[in-house]
Amino acid sequence: MQPSTPSGWRYTIPVALVAALGLGLTGGFVDMQRHLVAESADEVADQTISEAAEQAGQSLGALKGSTRAVTGLFAVQRNVSHHQYGAFVRRVLGGSDDVDSVQFAPRITSNRRGDIRTRFAKSQGPAVSTGTGSTDQAASGRRREYLPIMYSEPLIGHEQAIGLDLLSDPTRRAIVVKARDTGQAQVSEFRQTYGDAAQLVIYTPAYRNGRPPPTVRKRRAQWTGVALTSIRVSDWMQAAATHGDPDLTSMMLTDSREDPPKLLWSIDGTPLPENPELLTSRAKISISDDQDLVVAGFPAPELLATQGWWRPLAALLAGLLFTFMLCFSVWKWLDARRIRRTANDLQQATNRLRFLAERDPLTGLPHRDGLHSWLDEWSARNPERSLAFLFIDLDGFKEVNTAWGHPTGDLVLRQIAERLSVLSGDPDSIVARLGSDEFVVARAVDRGSIDGLATMVVTLVAEPIPIGDRDVQFTSSVGIAVRPEDGSTLDSLLVNADIAVREAKKQPADSVVRFDPVMAAQGASRRQLARSLRIAMRHPDRNFFLEYQPQIDMRTGSLVGVEALVRWHETGRLISPLEFVPLAREHGLMQQLGSWVLESACKTVAEWRKSIDAVVSINVDTAQLTGDFATVVSTVLGRCGVAPEWLIVEVTEGAAMTRDASRELDHIRALGVNIAIDDFGTGFSSLSRLADLPTHQLKIDRAFVSGLGESAESREIVRTIVALADSLGLETMAEGVETAHQAEILLEEGVYYAQGFLFARPLPPDLCLQMWSTGIAMPQALARH
């Protein structure tokens, strides 16, 4: 089973909402930047157009003044020749690049059109006489007024309009009359001449004394003619526009008298837009009291570029980056919350498992591992204090089980545990159950108070226990060992206390015996056995052999592996591993013994692989993991021709927790060899360290398996271990399965692999090979699984 992966789809909605918020803010920020750029460009365009309109108005005023000088010529000089007129005009207006031509039309009254023709003819002569009358005074009939153009000086254009009567056209006549009566220059409608170039014509009235009389009547009487000045609009406006930067503003001139406005000129040939609102900048040029021209325009793309075209783009990129970082942060925050929540759940399960793993399922008291943990913590807090260990064994407890059955025996044990628990009410004391009827009371005491504690223990045990319709009373044997005099480790203290209990059992009931070093003489045989072990290790092939216990898939009965178990023949007798393995560990022989087991198991599995897909497990001790064991494994695999996946290294949970062992296991796993945690639950460690181990399998200790079907606590422990293994992606295998009921419960809890006497005892290699080929018949109770 693989470890669970984060359910990222749950983050989609909040992250999408955050993304929508970020994109909305980004859009608003981009629009704001666009508005600022457009506003800045409009300000520049407004200034450019205002300056152009002001310059055009000043230029128009100057032209009007120059035209009045032309009319003044006729006021001071009665007869003006064409040569004089042309010289005067060129002197006054010759420097104006936008003036097309300057013309003058004198006022003539006559009753005969022939007189007008005569005057036209005379206009080709040296001078023309202007006035209000004619030389032919005898003529009779109604007199008419004429305003023919008789002087024309082209400066840019080439139009010759000599003889054109300005009063013959109603539009011109209206302009002339208005100029005459107001005494002010008037501007005509625009006209297209010379290649459709727009022109502006200024009508300036001329009077005899050079100035307009104060009343309209006198103005009419003293009026002598009109001067016409034609201005080329394109040159006029181009000169006005050069004061700004014409490349940055689209500028055009419109006549506001028409609806819709008429385009007269544009700086770049741009047509008048259909939507007037696009012309964001406007300025007026006052032509007369009732006539204005409008200079309008809008920022050119180049102007927008100069005002920061990149700002909206930069705002967009910054907004997208901000949105991405915000979404990423929200995603990581949500994921961190999930991880913390998962870690809290696993830690709670860990704490619960640790509590259950260190407690006896029947009585709720700490068992050996719980006692070991308590002693380590207490010793760290009180390195100098003495601690008394009272090993308590109930006398005659087996008879209770025989006479009244195991339920009654369990009731007795729970009653005894409840009574002894009164002695563990402070941090310096603990009560534990080691086995069937064996209890331990540990308390920090002075030497003089040990006897009082022992008396309390004997008294509590001796109180009658009601069983059915009778009361049963027990005696006890108590052995005492004191730390540090009688040992510094839990194993040594319990061994010495157990020796004292054996001595107490030789005495009358309720005896209490303090460990005496003399009792250690009984260990002589143990030391002799250690010497024999050292001698046997000189030739391990002669003295040791391996048996293999099958590991079964309980769903099919097929073998999935075998565990190699070492045996020792010494002088004709078979010695249990429970006796010589601790001796080998104590005397530094585990590395040599473990290497022999490794090579022997590899030779066997190499032979088996010729016919079956065999996998073998070997137990590795802590002492083997302190050296370069990975190199030893690699060398043996190569020498025996064994693939790494054919071998499984089993190491106890406590042994795997040290840094050196963990590092060595990493090296072994790197070779391709699988690693299993043996006796899991009896040496519990932190979840973080367990998760870091390169393991693939957890083996549930037989202590938890044996309680299945007898106590709910054992089943809860197994269920918790399976859940923990599933969360870490590990397999589970049960050890010590002896009954079909245990196997059935394991299958119900999701444990499919097991080993134990229910399936097969440890076998010689040839029988194990035969069983691998045939499989194992499962009990009928497991058939439905």
PDB file of N, CA and C in Angstrom, residues 368 372 375 389 391 480-500 515 526 586:
ATOM      1  N   ARG A 368       6.619  -5.085  30.703  1.00  0.00           N
ATOM      2  CA  ARG A 368       8.078  -4.950  30.772  1.00  0.00           C
ATOM      3  C   ARG A 368       8.578  -3.707  30.024  1.00  0.00           C
ATOM      4  N   HIS A 372      10.441  -0.482  31.496  1.00  0.00           N
ATOM      5  CA  HIS A 372      11.747  -0.065  30.974  1.00  0.00           C
ATOM      6  C   HIS A 372      11.743   1.438  30.662  1.00  0.00           C
ATOM      7  N   LEU A 375      11.770   3.445  33.909  1.00  0.00           N
ATOM      8  CA  LEU A 375      13.072   3.425  34.567  1.00  0.00           C
ATOM      9  C   LEU A 375      14.061   4.366  33.871  1.00  0.00           C
ATOM     10  N   PHE A 389      13.403  -2.665  43.755  1.00  0.00           N
ATOM     11  CA  PHE A 389      12.564  -3.480  42.868  1.00  0.00           C
ATOM     12  C   PHE A 389      12.085  -4.681  43.655  1.00  0.00           C
ATOM     13  N   PHE A 391      10.066  -8.020  43.255  1.00  0.00           N
ATOM     14  CA  PHE A 391       9.554  -8.993  42.293  1.00  0.00           C
ATOM     15  C   PHE A 391       8.578  -9.886  43.047  1.00  0.00           C
ATOM     16  N   ILE A 480      13.787  -8.993  46.344  1.00  0.00           N
ATOM     17  CA  ILE A 480      14.114  -7.563  46.282  1.00  0.00           C
ATOM     18  C   ILE A 480      15.511  -7.380  45.712  1.00  0.00           C
ATOM     19  N   ALA A 481      15.619  -6.436  44.782  1.00  0.00           N
ATOM     20  CA  ALA A 481      16.909  -5.997  44.257  1.00  0.00           C
ATOM     21  C   ALA A 481      16.912  -4.473  44.262  1.00  0.00           C
ATOM     22  N   VAL A 482      18.031  -3.880  44.617  1.00  0.00           N
ATOM     23  CA  VAL A 482      18.131  -2.435  44.775  1.00  0.00           C
ATOM     24  C   VAL A 482      19.111  -1.872  43.747  1.00  0.00           C
ATOM     25  N   ARG A 483      18.646  -0.823  43.089  1.00  0.00           N
ATOM     26  CA  ARG A 483      19.508  -0.094  42.153  1.00  0.00           C
ATOM     27  C   ARG A 483      20.194   1.038  42.922  1.00  0.00           C
ATOM     28  N   PRO A 484      21.492   1.202  42.777  1.00  0.00           N
ATOM     29  CA  PRO A 484      22.390   0.564  41.789  1.00  0.00           C
ATOM     30  C   PRO A 484      23.219  -0.575  42.362  1.00  0.00           C
ATOM     31  N   GLU A 485      23.005  -0.906  43.678  1.00  0.00           N
ATOM     32  CA  GLU A 485      23.857  -1.937  44.283  1.00  0.00           C
ATOM     33  C   GLU A 485      23.733  -3.272  43.563  1.00  0.00           C
ATOM     34  N   ASP A 486      22.518  -3.655  43.182  1.00  0.00           N
ATOM     35  CA  ASP A 486      22.291  -4.981  42.620  1.00  0.00           C
ATOM     36  C   ASP A 486      22.148  -4.957  41.099  1.00  0.00           C
ATOM     37  N   GLY A 487      22.452  -3.840  40.502  1.00  0.00           N
ATOM     38  CA  GLY A 487      22.354  -3.741  39.050  1.00  0.00           C
ATOM     39  C   GLY A 487      21.932  -2.340  38.636  1.00  0.00           C
ATOM     40  N   SER A 488      22.364  -1.966  37.445  1.00  0.00           N
ATOM     41  CA  SER A 488      22.025  -0.622  36.963  1.00  0.00           C
ATOM     42  C   SER A 488      21.012  -0.657  35.822  1.00  0.00           C
ATOM     43  N   THR A 489      20.834  -1.793  35.193  1.00  0.00           N
ATOM     44  CA  THR A 489      19.878  -1.911  34.096  1.00  0.00           C
ATOM     45  C   THR A 489      18.662  -2.699  34.550  1.00  0.00           C
ATOM     46  N   LEU A 490      17.581  -2.558  33.809  1.00  0.00           N
ATOM     47  CA  LEU A 490      16.355  -3.263  34.165  1.00  0.00           C
ATOM     48  C   LEU A 490      16.569  -4.772  34.084  1.00  0.00           C
ATOM     49  N   ASP A 491      17.271  -5.236  33.066  1.00  0.00           N
ATOM     50  CA  ASP A 491      17.475  -6.682  32.930  1.00  0.00           C
ATOM     51  C   ASP A 491      18.236  -7.235  34.121  1.00  0.00           C
ATOM     52  N   SER A 492      19.298  -6.547  34.503  1.00  0.00           N
ATOM     53  CA  SER A 492      20.100  -7.067  35.630  1.00  0.00           C
ATOM     54  C   SER A 492      19.308  -7.012  36.922  1.00  0.00           C
ATOM     55  N   LEU A 493      18.535  -5.959  37.135  1.00  0.00           N
ATOM     56  CA  LEU A 493      17.746  -5.866  38.361  1.00  0.00           C
ATOM     57  C   LEU A 493      16.668  -6.944  38.405  1.00  0.00           C
ATOM     58  N   LEU A 494      16.003  -7.179  37.276  1.00  0.00           N
ATOM     59  CA  LEU A 494      14.958  -8.202  37.266  1.00  0.00           C
ATOM     60  C   LEU A 494      15.550  -9.601  37.407  1.00  0.00           C
ATOM     61  N   VAL A 495      16.713  -9.825  36.803  1.00  0.00           N
ATOM     62  CA  VAL A 495      17.351 -11.140  36.947  1.00  0.00           C
ATOM     63  C   VAL A 495      17.705 -11.394  38.406  1.00  0.00           C
ATOM     64  N   ASN A 496      18.305 -10.394  39.046  1.00  0.00           N
ATOM     65  CA  ASN A 496      18.694 -10.573  40.446  1.00  0.00           C
ATOM     66  C   ASN A 496      17.477 -10.667  41.353  1.00  0.00           C
ATOM     67  N   ALA A 497      16.421  -9.887  41.067  1.00  0.00           N
ATOM     68  CA  ALA A 497      15.203  -9.997  41.870  1.00  0.00           C
ATOM     69  C   ALA A 497      14.553 -11.356  41.662  1.00  0.00           C
ATOM     70  N   ASP A 498      14.624 -11.883  40.452  1.00  0.00           N
ATOM     71  CA  ASP A 498      14.062 -13.216  40.194  1.00  0.00           C
ATOM     72  C   ASP A 498      14.852 -14.293  40.928  1.00  0.00           C
ATOM     73  N   ILE A 499      16.157 -14.105  41.003  1.00  0.00           N
ATOM     74  CA  ILE A 499      16.965 -15.058  41.788  1.00  0.00           C
ATOM     75  C   ILE A 499      16.531 -15.036  43.253  1.00  0.00           C
ATOM     76  N   ALA A 500      16.260 -13.807  43.766  1.00  0.00           N
ATOM     77  CA  ALA A 500      15.817 -13.710  45.163  1.00  0.00           C
ATOM     78  C   ALA A 500      14.445 -14.343  45.348  1.00  0.00           C
ATOM     79  N   PHE A 515      18.139  -9.762  47.506  1.00  0.00           N
ATOM     80  CA  PHE A 515      19.186 -10.369  46.707  1.00  0.00           C
ATOM     81  C   PHE A 515      20.518 -10.239  47.416  1.00  0.00           C
ATOM     82  N   ARG A 526      25.835 -20.583  33.960  1.00  0.00           N
ATOM     83  CA  ARG A 526      25.671 -19.631  32.861  1.00  0.00           C
ATOM     84  C   ARG A 526      27.029 -19.221  32.297  1.00  0.00           C
ATOM     85  N   GLU A 586      26.096 -10.601  25.080  1.00  0.00           N
ATOM     86  CA  GLU A 586      26.826 -10.117  26.255  1.00  0.00           C
ATOM     87  C   GLU A 586      28.332 -10.241  26.083  1.00  0.00           C
TER      88      GLU A 586
END
